[in-house]
XYZ file of C-alpha atoms in Angstrom:
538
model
C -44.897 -8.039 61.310
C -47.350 -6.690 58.923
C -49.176 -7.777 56.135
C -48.093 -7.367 52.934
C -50.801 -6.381 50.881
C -49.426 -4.206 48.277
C -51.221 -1.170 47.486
C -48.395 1.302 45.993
C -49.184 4.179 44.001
C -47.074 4.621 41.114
C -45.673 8.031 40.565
C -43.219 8.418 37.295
C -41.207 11.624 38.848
C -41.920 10.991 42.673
C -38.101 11.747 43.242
C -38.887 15.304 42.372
C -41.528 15.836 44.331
C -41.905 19.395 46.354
C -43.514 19.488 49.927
C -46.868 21.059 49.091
C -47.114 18.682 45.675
C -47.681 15.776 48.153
C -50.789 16.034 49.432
C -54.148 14.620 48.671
C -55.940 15.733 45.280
C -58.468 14.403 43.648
C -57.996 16.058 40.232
C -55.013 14.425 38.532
C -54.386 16.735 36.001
C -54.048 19.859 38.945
C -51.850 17.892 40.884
C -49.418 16.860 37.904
C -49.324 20.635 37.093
C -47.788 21.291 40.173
C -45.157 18.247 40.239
C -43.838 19.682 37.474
C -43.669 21.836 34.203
C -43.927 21.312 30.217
C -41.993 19.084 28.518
C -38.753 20.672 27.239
C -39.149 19.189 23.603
C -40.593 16.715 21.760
C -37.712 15.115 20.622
C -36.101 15.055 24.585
C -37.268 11.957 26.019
C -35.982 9.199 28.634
C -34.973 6.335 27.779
C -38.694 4.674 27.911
C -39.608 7.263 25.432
C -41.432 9.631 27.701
C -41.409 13.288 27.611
C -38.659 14.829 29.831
C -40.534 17.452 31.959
C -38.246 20.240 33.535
C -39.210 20.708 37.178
C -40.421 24.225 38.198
C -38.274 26.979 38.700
C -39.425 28.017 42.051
C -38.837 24.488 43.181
C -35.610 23.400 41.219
C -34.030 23.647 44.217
C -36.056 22.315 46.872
C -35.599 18.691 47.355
C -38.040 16.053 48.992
C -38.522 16.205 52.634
C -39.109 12.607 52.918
C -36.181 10.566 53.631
C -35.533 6.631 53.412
C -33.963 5.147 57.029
C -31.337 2.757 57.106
C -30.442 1.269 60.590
C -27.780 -1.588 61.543
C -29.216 -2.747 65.035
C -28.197 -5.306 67.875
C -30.443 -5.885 70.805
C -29.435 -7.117 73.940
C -29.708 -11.570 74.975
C -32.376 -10.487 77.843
C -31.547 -14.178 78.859
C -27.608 -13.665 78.983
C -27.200 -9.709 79.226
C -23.326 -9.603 78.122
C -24.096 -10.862 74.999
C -25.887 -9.583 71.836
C -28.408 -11.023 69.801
C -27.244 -11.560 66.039
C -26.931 -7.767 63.987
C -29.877 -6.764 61.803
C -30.744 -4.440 58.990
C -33.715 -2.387 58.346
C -35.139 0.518 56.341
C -37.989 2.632 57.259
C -39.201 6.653 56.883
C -38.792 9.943 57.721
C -39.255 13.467 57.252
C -37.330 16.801 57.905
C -39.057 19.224 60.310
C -38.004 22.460 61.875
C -37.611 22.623 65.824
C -39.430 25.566 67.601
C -37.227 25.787 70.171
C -33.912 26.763 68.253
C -35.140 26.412 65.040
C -32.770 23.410 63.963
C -33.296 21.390 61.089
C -34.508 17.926 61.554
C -35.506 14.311 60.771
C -38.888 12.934 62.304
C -38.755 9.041 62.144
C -39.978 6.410 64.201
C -38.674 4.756 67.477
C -38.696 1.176 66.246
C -36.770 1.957 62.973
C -34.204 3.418 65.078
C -33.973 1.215 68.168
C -30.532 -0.181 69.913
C -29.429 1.327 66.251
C -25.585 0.735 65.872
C -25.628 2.842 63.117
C -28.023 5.216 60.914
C -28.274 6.378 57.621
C -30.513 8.254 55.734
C -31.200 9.300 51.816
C -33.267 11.513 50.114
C -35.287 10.679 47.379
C -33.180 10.920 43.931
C -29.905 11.122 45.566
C -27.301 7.834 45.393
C -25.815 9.084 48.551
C -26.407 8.323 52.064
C -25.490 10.395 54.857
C -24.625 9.397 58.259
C -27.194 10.087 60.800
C -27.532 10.498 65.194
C -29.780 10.022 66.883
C -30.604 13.166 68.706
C -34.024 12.261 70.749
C -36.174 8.973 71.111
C -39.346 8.184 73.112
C -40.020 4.363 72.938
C -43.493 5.120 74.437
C -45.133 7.163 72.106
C -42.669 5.433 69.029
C -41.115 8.886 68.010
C -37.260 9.653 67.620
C -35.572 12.499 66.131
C -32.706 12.319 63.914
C -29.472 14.822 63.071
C -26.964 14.810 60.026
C -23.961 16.381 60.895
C -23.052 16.826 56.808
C -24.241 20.403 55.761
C -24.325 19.069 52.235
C -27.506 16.859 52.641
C -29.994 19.795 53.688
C -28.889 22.386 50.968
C -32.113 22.799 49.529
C -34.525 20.836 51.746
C -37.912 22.387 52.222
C -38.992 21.122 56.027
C -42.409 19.964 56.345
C -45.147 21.993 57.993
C -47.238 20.596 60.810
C -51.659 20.729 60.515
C -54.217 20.617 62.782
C -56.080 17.639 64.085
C -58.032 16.315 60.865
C -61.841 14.993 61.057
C -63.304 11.973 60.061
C -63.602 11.324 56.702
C -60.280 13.942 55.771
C -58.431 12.590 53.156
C -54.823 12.095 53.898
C -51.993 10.719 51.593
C -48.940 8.372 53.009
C -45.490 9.250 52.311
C -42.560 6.401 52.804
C -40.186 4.111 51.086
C -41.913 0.472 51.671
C -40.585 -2.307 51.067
C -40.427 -3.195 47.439
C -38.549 -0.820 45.460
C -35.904 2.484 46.526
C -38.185 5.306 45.544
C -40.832 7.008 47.314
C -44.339 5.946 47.265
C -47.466 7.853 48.097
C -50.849 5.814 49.210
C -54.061 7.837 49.422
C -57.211 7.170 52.277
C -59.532 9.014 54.784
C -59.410 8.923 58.531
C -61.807 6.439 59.188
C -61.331 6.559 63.397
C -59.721 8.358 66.269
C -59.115 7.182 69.610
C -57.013 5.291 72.070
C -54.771 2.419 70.507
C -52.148 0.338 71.645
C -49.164 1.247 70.255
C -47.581 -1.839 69.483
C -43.240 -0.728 69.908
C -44.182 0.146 73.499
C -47.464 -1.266 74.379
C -48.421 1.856 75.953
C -51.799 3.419 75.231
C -52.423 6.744 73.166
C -54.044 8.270 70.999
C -53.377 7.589 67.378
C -55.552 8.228 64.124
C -56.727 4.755 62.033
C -57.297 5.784 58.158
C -57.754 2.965 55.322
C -54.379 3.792 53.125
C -51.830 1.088 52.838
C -48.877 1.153 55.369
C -46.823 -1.363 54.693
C -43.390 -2.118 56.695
C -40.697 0.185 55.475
C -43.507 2.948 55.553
C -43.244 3.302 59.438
C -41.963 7.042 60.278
C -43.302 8.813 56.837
C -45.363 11.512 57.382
C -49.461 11.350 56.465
C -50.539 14.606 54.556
C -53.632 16.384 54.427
C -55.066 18.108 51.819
C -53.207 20.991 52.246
C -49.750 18.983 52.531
C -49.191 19.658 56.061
C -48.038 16.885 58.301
C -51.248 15.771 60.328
C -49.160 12.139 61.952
C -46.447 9.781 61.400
C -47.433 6.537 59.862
C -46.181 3.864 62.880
C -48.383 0.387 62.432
C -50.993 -1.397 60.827
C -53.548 -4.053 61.867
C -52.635 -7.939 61.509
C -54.716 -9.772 59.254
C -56.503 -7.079 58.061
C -56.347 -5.049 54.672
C -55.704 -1.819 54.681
C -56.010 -0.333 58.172
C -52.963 1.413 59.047
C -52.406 3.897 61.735
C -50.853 7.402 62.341
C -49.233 9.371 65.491
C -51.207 12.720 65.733
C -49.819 15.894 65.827
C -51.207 16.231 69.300
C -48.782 12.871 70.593
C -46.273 14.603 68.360
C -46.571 18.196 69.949
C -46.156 16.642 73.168
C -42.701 14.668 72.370
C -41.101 17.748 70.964
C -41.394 19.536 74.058
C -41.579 17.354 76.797
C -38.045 17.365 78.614
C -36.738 14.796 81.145
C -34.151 16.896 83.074
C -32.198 13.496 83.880
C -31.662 13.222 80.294
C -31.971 15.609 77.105
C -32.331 12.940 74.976
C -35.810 11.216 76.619
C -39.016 12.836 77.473
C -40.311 12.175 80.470
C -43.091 10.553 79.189
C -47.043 10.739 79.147
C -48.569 11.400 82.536
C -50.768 9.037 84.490
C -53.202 9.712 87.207
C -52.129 6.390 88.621
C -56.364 5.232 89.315
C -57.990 1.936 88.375
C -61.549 2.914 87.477
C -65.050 0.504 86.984
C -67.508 1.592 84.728
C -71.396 2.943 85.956
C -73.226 1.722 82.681
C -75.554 -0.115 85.557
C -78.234 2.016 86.449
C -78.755 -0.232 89.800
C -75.360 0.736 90.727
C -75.224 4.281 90.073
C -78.358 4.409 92.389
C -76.511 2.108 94.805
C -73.884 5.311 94.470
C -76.384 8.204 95.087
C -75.505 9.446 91.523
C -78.975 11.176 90.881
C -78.765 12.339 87.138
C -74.643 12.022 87.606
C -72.377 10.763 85.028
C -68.760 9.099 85.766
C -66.953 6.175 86.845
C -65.860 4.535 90.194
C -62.550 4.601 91.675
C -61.887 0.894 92.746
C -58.290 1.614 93.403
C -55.082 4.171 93.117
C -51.551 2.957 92.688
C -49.640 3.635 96.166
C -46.819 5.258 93.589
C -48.938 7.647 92.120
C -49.613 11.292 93.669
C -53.185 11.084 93.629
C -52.822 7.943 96.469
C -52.631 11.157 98.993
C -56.014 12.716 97.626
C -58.200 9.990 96.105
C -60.335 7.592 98.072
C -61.308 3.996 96.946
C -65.045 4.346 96.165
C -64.605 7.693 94.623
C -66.803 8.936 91.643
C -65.019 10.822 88.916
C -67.675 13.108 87.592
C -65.381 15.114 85.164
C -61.844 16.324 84.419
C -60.572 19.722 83.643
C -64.681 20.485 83.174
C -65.425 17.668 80.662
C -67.902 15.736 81.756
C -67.141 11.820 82.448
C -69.351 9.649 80.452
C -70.838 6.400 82.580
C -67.935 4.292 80.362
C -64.953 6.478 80.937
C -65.301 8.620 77.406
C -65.768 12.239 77.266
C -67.053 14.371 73.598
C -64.705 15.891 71.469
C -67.032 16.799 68.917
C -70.958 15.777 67.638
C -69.900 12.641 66.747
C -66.334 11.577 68.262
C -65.403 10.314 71.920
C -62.097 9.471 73.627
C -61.134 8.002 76.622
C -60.866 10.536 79.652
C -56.977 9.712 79.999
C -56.112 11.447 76.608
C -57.226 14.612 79.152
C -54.190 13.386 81.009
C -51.672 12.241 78.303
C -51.843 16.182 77.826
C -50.708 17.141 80.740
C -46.619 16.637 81.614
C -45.104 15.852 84.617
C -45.741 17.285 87.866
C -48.396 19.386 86.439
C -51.910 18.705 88.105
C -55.699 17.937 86.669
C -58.551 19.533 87.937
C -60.709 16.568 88.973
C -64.848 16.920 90.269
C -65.579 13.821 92.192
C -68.343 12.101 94.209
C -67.766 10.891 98.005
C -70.298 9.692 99.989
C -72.724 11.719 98.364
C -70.684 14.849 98.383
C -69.051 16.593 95.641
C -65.630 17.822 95.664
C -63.210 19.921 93.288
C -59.741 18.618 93.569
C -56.082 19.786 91.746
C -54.776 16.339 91.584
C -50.933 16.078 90.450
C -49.880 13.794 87.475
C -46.881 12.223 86.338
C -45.615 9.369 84.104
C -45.788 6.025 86.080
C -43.379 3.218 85.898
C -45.086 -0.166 85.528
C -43.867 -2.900 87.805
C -42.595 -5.156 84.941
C -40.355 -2.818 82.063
C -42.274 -2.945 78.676
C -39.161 -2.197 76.439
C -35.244 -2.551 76.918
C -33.895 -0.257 73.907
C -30.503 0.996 73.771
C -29.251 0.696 76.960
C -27.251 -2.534 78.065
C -29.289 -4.633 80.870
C -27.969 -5.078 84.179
C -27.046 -8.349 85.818
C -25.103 -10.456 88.300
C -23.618 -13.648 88.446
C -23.449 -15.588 91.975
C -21.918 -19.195 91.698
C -23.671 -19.958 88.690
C -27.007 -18.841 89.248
C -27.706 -16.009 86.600
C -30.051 -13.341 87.834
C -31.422 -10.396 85.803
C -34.238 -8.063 86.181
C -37.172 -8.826 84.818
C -38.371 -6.691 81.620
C -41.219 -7.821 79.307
C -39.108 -8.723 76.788
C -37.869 -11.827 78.313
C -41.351 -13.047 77.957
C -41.201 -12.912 74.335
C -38.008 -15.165 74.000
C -41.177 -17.709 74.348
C -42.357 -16.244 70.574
C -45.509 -14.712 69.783
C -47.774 -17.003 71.921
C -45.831 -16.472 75.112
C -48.942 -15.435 77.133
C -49.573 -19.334 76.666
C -45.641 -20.370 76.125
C -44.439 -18.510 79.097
C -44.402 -19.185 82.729
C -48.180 -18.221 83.895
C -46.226 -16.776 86.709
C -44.274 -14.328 85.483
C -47.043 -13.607 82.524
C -49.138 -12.675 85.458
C -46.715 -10.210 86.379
C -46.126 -8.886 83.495
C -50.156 -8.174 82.645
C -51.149 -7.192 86.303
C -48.527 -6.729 88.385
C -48.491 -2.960 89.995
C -45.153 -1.464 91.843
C -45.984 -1.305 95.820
C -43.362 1.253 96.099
C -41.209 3.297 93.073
C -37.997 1.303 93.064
C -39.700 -2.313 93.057
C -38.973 -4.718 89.704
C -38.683 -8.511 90.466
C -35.737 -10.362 89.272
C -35.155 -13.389 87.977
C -33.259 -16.166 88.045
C -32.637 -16.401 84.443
C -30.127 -19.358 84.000
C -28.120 -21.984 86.635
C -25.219 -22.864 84.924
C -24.272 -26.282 84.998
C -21.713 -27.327 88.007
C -20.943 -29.525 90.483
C -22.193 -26.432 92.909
C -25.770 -26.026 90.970
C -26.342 -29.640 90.555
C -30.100 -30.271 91.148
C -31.183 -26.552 90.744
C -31.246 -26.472 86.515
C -35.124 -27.224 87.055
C -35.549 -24.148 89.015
C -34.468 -20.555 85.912
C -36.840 -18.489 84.621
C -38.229 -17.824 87.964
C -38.576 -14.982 90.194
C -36.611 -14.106 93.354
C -38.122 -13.337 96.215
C -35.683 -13.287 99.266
C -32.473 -13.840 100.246
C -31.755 -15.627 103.431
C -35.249 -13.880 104.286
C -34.714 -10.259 103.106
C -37.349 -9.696 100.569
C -35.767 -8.649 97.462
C -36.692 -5.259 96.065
C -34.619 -5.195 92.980
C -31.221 -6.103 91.042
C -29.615 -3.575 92.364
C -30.456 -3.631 95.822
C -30.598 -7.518 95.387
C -26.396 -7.331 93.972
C -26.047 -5.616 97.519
C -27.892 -7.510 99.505
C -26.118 -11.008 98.468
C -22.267 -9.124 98.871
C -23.326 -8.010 102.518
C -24.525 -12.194 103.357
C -21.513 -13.294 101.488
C -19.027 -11.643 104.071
C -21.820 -12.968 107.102
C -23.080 -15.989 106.242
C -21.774 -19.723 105.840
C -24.977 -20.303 103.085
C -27.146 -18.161 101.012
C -30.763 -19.486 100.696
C -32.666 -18.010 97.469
C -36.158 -18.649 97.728
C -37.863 -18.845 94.382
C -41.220 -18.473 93.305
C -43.043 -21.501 92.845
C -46.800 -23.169 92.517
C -47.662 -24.020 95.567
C -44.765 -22.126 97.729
C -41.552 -20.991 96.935
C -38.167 -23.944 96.771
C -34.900 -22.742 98.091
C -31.716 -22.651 96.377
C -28.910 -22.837 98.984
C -24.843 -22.143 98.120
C -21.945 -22.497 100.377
C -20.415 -19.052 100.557
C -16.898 -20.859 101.142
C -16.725 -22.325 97.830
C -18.383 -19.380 96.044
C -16.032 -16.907 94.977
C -14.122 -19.904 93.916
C -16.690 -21.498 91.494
C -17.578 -18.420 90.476
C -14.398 -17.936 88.460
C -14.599 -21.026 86.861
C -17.326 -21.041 85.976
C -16.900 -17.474 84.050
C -13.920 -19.432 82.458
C -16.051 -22.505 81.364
C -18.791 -20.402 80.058
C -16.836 -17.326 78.559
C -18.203 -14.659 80.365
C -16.437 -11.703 80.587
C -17.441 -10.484 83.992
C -19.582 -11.353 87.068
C -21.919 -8.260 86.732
C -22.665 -5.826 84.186
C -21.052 -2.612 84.552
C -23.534 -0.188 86.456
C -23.061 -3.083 89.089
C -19.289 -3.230 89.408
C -18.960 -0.217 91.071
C -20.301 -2.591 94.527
C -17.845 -5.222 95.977
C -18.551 -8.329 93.911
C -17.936 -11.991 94.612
């Protein structure tokens, strides 16, 4: 998905490089003194008649941090959950890092090059062999995963990268990866050009990330971007379409966070970023920031707080949010981080992890009040990803029903905003949970029989009751429909429609029977997933 403007840099004895030799220089000749020493002899060359150059001695046995990724990977049929779309192959980046916490060694890589993996592997520069590879940790949110190697053999000698601080506009930094192209390593050289919010496109999710003008191309993602100094300052992750050029990084700070953040429900994901759950207008109109009494204030309006979120029991509707943590709330939502840089006031929460609060000064009804507001990651009413875990369904007489995750959308191809039922795109850009276990499901497919004659016209659209119980979610939904079965003669499924919703009715009588054939017929191996058998099933 990017573009693939080739800008390598060519380095003759990259494979040999040490960790420190990596980073930015502008003098060629100091740099090449440190890659490597004199030539042994005049008359020992390779075979393109160069001068063999024997590495340094207080390197000759540290070898190259940066790692090439290979994954085997098969994602889920969204459509048809007990079935697997066709297995891929990919390459990408990484580095080794040492974990703070019990000082284990480490490869840094990205989410995406690692996602519903089957199987990883992972080489380091100048060795033919590749060593089998877990992974340990992944966040799809912030695009981060962490990978072990079990084989003691591939970190005898490996030099772990060191972590910078947050670099400045204009730093140079230098890209480290394998892209596409070639099997060695390849170093491209930039500045930082911008920091601030970005979509990150693996997730959608928005945080902070650092744009700089050297080439990442795809195979890059995961590498580490150097500073001068050759400490890691981000992890190379995306670049922007149809442009030349502009790539972006993960900052340390997005990194920091990932590394420690711990979801007690499971080692292996964070909990995520935090959210103070608001929905927020902008005062850049001086009429209406005199409408609000703000008198020499500075801050935006509350027009609305998620009923999910904690802050639902504190913050009012009409609300001014003067500053956070004591920075002060610029008129459109950005707060300084220096003399000529501003971010978005919810990096001030990304900071924070869950269940920890934000000190928040706001304005109501001309009254200003310090609050301690708690935070904590938010789930969105419609699932952006579905990595690595099977998805859920259930199968009632031929009607297919799943639960609705973003990535159905995109069966529709890149355009599905305009491909995809405006319905369930509507959901999926401003939909917001009403209460924490709410995700609509769908009716995905009607397999043809004589039982779902005349419904075919009616998948791909959203349930909303069952013989007039609202339906909450799939699992609740799976419940709901074995409880009817055993009470009912007919279960009516009203669907969401234009204009009101149709019905879908089956005769519970002939139900369990059709059901069975029609798992026959189509070859399905069960009538719910798994996590769903454990309930009475029809």
């Amino acid at each position: 998905h990017y573009p693939r403007a080739v800008m390598y840099t060519c380095l003759a004895l990259a494979l040999a490089l040490s960790p420190r030799s990596l980073s930015v220089r502008r003098r060629a000749s100091a740099a090449q003194s440190r890659r490597c020493g004199p030539p042994v002899g005049a008359a020992d060359v390779d075979i393109y008649g160069r001068a063999v150059l024997a590495p340094l001695e207080a390197s000759a046995s540290t070898a190259e941090p940066v790692v090439k990724v290979y994954s085997v990977h098969c994602s889920v049929n969204v459509a048809m959950p007990w079935s697997n779309k066709p297995q891929e192959e990919s390459t990408g980046s990484g580095f080794t890092m040492r974990q703070q916490h019990d000082g284990q060694l480490v490869i840094l890589t990205n989410a995406h090059c690692v996602a519903d993996a089957t199987y990883v592997e992972v080489r380091k520069a100048g060795d033919s062999q590749k060593h089998v590879a877990q992974v340990a940790r992944i966040a799809h949110e912030c695009d981060l995963a962490t990978l072990t190697v079990s084989d003691d053999a591939f970190w005898e000698g490996v030099e772990p990268l060191e972590f910078g601080p947050m670099p400045s506009l204009q730093d140079e930094v230098s890209v480290v990866g394998y892209p596409e192209g070639g099997e060695g390593v390849s170093v491209t050289q930039g500045v930082v050009s911008r920091i601030e919010i970005q979509r990150y496109a693996h997730s959608g999710a928005n945080l902070l990330a650092v744009q700089i003008d050297a080439a990442i191309n795809p195979g890059n993602s995961g590498g580490p971007a150097l500073n001068a100094d050759g400490d890691v300052i981000g992890v190379a992750f995306q670049n922007q379409l149809d442009s030349q050029n502009i790539g972006y990084v993960i900052p340390a700070p997005i990194i920091a966070h990932y590394l420690v953040d711990d979801a007690p429900s499971d080692p292996r994901r964070p909990a995520g970023f935090p959210s103070l759950g608001i929905f927020w207008q902008a005062l850049d109109n001086p009429q209406l920031r005199a409408y609000l009494g703000m008198e020499g204030r500075t801050g935006v309006r509350i027009r609305g707080v998620a009923p999910t979120a904690p802050a639902a029991a504190l913050l009012r509707t009409g609300d001014v949010l003067l500053e956070l943590d004591g920075h002060a709330i610029a008129n459109d939502g950005s707060f300084a981080i220096g003399g000529q840089e501003r971010l978005s006031f919810a990096h001030l929460i990304h900071l924070k992890f869950a269940h920890q609060t934000i000190g928040l000064r706001v304005l109501r009804a001309g009254e200003e009040l310090e609050l301690e507001v708690p935070v904590r990651p938010l789930q969105r009413l419609i699932p952006p990803t579905a990595y690595d875990e099977p998805l859920p369904y259930f199968i009632y007489a031929g009607l297919v029903f799943v639960p609705f995750v973003e990535p159905y959308l995109h069966e529709w191809g890149d355009d599905w905003q305009q491909d995809a039922p405006h319905e369930l795109v509507q959901l999926v850009l401003s939909g917001a949970q009403s209460e924490a276990a709410e995700q609509p499901v769908l009716l995905s497919r009607v397999l043809p029989s004589p039982q779902t004659a005349g419904y075919l016209t009616l998948a791909d659209r959203r349930v909303l009751s069952v013989n007039g119980e609202r339906v909450l979610n799939l699992r609740q939904m799976h419940a709901l429909v074995q409880r009817l079965q055993a009470e009912c003669d007919h279960l009516a499924f009203e669907v969401q429609c234009v204009g009101g919703p149709a019905v879908i009715a089956i005769d519970t009588s002939t139900a369990e029977q059709e059901a069975k054939a029609i798992l026959e017929t189509y070859r399905i191996p069960a009538a719910a997933s798994p996590d769903l058998c454990g309930q009475s099933e029809t």
